[in-house]
mmCIF file of C-alpha atoms in Angstrom:
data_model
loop_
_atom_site.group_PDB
_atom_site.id
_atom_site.type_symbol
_atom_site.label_atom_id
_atom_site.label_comp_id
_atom_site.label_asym_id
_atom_site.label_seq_id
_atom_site.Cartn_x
_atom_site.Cartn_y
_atom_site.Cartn_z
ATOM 1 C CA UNK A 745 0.000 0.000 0.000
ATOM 2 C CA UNK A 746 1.330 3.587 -0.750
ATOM 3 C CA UNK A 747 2.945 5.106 2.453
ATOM 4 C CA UNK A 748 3.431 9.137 2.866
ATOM 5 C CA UNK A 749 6.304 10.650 4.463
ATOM 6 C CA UNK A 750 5.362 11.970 7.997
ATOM 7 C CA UNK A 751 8.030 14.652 7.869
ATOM 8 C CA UNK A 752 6.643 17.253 6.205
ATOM 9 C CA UNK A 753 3.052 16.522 4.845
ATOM 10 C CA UNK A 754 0.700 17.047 7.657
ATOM 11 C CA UNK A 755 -1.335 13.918 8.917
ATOM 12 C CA UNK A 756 -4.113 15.970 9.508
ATOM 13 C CA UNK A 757 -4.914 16.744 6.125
ATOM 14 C CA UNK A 758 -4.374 13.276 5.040
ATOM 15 C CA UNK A 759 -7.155 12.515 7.348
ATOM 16 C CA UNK A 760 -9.512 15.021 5.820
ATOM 17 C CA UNK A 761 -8.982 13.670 2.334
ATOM 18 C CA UNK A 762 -9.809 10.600 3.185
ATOM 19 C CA UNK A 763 -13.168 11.531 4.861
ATOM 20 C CA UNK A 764 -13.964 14.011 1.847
ATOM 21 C CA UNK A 765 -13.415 10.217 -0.017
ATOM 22 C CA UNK A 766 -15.548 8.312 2.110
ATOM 23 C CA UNK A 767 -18.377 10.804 2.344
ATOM 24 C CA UNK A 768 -18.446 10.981 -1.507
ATOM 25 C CA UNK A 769 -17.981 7.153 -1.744
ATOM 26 C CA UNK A 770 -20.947 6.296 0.242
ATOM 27 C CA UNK A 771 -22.797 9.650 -1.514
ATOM 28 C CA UNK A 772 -22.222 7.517 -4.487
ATOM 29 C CA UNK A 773 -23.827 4.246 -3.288
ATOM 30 C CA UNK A 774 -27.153 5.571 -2.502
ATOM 31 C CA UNK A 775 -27.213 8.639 -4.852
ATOM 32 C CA UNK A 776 -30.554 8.542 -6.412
ATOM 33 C CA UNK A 777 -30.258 11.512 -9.062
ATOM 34 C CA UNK A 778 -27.524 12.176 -11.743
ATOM 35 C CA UNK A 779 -27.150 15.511 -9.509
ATOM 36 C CA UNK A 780 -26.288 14.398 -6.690
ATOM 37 C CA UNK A 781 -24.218 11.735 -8.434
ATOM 38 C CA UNK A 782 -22.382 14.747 -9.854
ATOM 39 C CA UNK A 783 -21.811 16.361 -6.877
ATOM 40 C CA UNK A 784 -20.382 13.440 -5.186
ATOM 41 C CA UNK A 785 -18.048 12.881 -8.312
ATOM 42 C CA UNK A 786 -17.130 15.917 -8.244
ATOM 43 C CA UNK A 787 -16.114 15.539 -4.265
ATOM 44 C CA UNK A 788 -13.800 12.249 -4.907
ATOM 45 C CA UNK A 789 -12.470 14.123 -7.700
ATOM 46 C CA UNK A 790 -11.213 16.842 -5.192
ATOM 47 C CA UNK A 791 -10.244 14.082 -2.426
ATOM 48 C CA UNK A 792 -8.180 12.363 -5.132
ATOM 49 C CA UNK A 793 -6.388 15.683 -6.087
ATOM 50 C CA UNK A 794 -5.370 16.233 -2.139
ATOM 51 C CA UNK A 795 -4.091 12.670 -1.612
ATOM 52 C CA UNK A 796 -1.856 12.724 -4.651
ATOM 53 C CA UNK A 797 -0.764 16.064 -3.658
ATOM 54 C CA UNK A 798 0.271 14.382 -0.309
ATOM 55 C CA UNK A 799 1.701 11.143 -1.294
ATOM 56 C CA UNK A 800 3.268 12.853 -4.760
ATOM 57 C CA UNK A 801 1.738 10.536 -6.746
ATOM 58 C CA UNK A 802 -0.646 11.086 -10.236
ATOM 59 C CA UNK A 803 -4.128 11.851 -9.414
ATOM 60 C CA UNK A 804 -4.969 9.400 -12.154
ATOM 61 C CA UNK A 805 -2.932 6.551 -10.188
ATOM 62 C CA UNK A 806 -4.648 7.633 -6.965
ATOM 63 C CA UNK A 807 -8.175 7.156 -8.772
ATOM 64 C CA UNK A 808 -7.406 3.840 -10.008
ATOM 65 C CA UNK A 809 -5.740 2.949 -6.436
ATOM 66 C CA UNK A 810 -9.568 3.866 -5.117
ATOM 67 C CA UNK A 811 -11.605 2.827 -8.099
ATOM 68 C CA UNK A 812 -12.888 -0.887 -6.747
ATOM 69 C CA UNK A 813 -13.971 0.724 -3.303
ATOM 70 C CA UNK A 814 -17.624 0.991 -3.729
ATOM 71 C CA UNK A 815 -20.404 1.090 -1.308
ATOM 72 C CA UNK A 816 -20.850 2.070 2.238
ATOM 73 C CA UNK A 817 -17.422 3.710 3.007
ATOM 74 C CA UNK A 818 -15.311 1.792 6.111
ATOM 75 C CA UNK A 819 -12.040 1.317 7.229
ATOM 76 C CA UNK A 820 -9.680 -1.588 6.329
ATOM 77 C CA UNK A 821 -9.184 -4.422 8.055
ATOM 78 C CA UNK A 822 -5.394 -5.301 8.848
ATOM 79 C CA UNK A 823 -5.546 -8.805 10.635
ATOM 80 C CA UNK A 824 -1.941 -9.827 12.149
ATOM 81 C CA UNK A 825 -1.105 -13.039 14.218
ATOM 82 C CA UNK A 826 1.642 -12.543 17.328
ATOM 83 C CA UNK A 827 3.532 -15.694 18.076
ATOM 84 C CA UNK A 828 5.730 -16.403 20.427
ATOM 85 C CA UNK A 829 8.781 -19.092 21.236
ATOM 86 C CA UNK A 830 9.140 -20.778 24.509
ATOM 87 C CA UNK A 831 11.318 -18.700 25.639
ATOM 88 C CA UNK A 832 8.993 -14.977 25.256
ATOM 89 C CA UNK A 833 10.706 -13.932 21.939
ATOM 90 C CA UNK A 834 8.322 -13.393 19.018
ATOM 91 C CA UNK A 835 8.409 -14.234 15.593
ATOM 92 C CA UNK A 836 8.709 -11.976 12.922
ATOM 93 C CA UNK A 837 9.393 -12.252 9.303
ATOM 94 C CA UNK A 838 10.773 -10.333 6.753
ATOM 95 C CA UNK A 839 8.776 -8.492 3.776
ATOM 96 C CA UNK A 840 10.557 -9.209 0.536
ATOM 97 C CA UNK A 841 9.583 -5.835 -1.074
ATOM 98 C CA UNK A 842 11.338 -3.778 1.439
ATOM 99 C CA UNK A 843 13.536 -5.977 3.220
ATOM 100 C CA UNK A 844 11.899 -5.151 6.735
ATOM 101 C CA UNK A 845 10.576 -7.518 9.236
ATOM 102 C CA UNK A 846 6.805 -7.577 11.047
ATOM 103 C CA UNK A 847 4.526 -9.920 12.350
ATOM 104 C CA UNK A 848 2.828 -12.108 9.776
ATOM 105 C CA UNK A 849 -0.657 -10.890 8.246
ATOM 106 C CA UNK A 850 -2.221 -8.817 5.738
ATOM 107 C CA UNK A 851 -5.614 -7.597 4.510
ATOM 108 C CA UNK A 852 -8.428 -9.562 5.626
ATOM 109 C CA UNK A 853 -9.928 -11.776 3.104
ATOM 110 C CA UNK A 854 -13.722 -12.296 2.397
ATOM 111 C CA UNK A 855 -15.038 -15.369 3.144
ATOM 112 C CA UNK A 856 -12.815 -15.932 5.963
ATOM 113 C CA UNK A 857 -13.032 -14.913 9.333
ATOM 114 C CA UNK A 858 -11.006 -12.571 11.855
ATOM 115 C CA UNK A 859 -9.371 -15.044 13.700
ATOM 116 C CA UNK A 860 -9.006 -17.528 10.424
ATOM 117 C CA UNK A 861 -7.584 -14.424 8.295
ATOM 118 C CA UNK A 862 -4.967 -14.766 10.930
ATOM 119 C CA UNK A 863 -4.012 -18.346 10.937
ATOM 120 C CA UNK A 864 -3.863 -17.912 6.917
ATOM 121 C CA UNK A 865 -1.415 -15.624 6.997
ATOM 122 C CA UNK A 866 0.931 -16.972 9.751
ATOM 123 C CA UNK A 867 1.087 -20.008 7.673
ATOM 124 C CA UNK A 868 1.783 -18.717 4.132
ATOM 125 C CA UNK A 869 4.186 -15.862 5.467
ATOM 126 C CA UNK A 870 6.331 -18.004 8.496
ATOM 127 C CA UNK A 871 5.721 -21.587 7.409
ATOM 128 C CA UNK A 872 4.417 -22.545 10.871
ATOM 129 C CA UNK A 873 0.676 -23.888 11.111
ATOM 130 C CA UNK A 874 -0.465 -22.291 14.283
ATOM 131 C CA UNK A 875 -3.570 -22.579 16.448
ATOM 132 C CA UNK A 876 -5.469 -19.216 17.532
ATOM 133 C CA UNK A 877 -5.871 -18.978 20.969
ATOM 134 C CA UNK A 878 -7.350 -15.559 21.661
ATOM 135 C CA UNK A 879 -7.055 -11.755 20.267
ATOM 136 C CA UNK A 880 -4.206 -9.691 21.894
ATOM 137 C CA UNK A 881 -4.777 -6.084 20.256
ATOM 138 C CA UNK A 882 -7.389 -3.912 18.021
ATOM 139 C CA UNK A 883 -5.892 -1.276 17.141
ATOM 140 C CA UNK A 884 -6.776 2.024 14.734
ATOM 141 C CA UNK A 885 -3.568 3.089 13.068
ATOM 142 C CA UNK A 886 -4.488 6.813 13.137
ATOM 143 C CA UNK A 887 -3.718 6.644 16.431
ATOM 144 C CA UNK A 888 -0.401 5.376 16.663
ATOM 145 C CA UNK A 889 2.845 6.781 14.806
ATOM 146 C CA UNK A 890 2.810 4.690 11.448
ATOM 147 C CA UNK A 891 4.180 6.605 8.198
ATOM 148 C CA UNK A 892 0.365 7.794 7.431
ATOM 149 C CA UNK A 893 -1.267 5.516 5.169
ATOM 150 C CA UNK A 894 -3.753 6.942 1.822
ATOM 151 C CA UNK A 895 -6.134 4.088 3.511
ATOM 152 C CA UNK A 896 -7.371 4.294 7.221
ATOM 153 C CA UNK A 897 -6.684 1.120 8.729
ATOM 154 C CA UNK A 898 -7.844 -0.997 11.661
ATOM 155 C CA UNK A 899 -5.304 -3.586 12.730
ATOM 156 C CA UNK A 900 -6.655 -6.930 14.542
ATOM 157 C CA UNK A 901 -3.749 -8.851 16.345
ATOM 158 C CA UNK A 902 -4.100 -12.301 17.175
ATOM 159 C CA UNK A 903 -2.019 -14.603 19.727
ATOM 160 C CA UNK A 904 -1.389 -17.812 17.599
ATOM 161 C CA UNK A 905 0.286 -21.233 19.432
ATOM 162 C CA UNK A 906 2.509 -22.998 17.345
ATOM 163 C CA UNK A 907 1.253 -26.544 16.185
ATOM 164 C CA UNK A 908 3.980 -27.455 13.287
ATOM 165 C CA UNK A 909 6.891 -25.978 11.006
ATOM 166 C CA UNK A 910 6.667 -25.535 7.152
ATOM 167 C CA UNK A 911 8.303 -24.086 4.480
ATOM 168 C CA UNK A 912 7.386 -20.477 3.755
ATOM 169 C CA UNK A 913 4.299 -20.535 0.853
ATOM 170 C CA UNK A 914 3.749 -17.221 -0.183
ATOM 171 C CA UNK A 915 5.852 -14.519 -1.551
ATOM 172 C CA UNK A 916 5.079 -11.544 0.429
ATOM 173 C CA UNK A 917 8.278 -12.556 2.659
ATOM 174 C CA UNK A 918 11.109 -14.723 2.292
ATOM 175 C CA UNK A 919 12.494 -14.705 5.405
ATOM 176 C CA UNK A 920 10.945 -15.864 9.274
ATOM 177 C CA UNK A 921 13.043 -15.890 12.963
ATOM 178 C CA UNK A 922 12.262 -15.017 16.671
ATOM 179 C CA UNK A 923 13.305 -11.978 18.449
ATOM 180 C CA UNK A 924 13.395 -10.874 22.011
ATOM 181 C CA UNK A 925 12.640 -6.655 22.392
ATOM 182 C CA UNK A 926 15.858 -6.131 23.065
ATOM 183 C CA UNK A 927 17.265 -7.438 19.348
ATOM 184 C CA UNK A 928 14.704 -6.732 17.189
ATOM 185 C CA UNK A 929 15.696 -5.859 13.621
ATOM 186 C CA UNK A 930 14.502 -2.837 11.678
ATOM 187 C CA UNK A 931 10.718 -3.130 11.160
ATOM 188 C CA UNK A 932 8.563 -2.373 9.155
ATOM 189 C CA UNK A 933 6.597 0.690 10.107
ATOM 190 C CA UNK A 934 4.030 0.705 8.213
ATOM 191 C CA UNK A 935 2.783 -2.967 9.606
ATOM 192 C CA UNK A 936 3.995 -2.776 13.366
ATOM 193 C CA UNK A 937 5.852 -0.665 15.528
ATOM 194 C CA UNK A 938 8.171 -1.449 18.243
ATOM 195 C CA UNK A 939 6.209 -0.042 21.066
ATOM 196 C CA UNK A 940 3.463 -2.083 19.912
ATOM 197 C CA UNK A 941 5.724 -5.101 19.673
ATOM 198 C CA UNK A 942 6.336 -4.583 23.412
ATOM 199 C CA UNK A 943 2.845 -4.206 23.932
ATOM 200 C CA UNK A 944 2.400 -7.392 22.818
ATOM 201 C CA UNK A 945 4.590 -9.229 24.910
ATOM 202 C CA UNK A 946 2.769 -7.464 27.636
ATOM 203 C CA UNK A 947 -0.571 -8.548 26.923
ATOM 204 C CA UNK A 948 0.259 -12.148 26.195
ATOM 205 C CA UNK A 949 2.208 -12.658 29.362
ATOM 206 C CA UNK A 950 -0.924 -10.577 31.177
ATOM 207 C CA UNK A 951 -3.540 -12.399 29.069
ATOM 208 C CA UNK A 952 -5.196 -9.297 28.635
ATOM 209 C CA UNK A 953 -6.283 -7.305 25.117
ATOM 210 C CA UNK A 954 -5.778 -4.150 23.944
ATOM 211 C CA UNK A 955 -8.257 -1.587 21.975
ATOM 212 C CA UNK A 956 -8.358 1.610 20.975
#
């Protein structure tokens, strides 16, 4: 997914595009005449100018990045899987388009659930078949320092128990080991923080959950 630099483009106005984008998405669903269909065109078309102004990309490029979300404007789902050795460290593995490492997981897919989302993408991105035991962490990414996204993003974390090894399946990563907090390597920002890492630990030692 595109990422903006949070240096010097303001986060707040990222945030106001993408509202202006959902308001004239879900205008769009239950328009009923060509005005107001026109009006809410006419709104995306203005959201779509601001986010490639923001994330210096081609408004055309930003259109087509937006084109197959239709209907009743929501966030998107993020659904990542936390597991850990016997020894407290955590697995993470590394994302072959940038070379970073995160926790396994990805955008939920239809047809699955939450907590089966997660187990999918532990296995295809670490190798290891893994059993979900409960949910560690719901999280809205707005609220948290990732590089701002052009999407707004909820992030489901689930605590996943280790049943067997495998080869790595998919190639998102290609790349898997455990870390303790105090060697992690450089992450991936955009997927998972290290303060949330260490939040993580916390909560599955405390069995508790986390939400925003």
């Amino acid at each position: 997914m595109p990422k903006l630099s949070a240096d010097h483009r303001p986060r707040t106005r990222l945030v106001q595009a993408r509202r202006l984008l959902a308001i004239a998405q879900t205008g769009l669903h239950y328009a009923t005449s060509d005005f107001d269909r026109e009006r809410y065109e006419e709104i995306a078309g203005i959201a779509h100018n601001q986010i490639a102004e923001l994330a210096s990309m081609e408004t055309g490029k930003v259109a087509e990045l937006f084109s197959l979300e239709s209907g009743y404007a929501n966030p998107k789902l993020d659904v990542r899987c936390a597991i850990f050795d016997e020894v407290g460290r955590i697995l993470l593995v590394r994302e072959a388009a940038d070379g970073l490492w995160s926790i396994p997981g990805g955008w939920a897919n239809v047809g699955l659930s939450p907590a089966e989302n997660a187990a999918k993408e532990a296995r295809e991105e670490s190798g290891y078949t893994v059993r979900i035991e409960r949910l560690l962490a719901v999280w809205d990414m707005n609220k948290h320092a990732h590089p701002p996204s052009t999407f707004h993003i909820w992030k489901l974390v689930f605590l996943g128990a280790t049943e067997k090894a495998g080869a790595i399946i998919g190639s998102e990563t290609d790349s898997v080991n455990f870390f303790s907090l105090e060697d992690l390597p450089s992450l991936s920002l955009g997927r998972i923080l290290p303060e949330q890492i260490g939040r993580l630990v916390e909560l599955y030692r405390a069995g508790s959950v986390d939400f925003d």
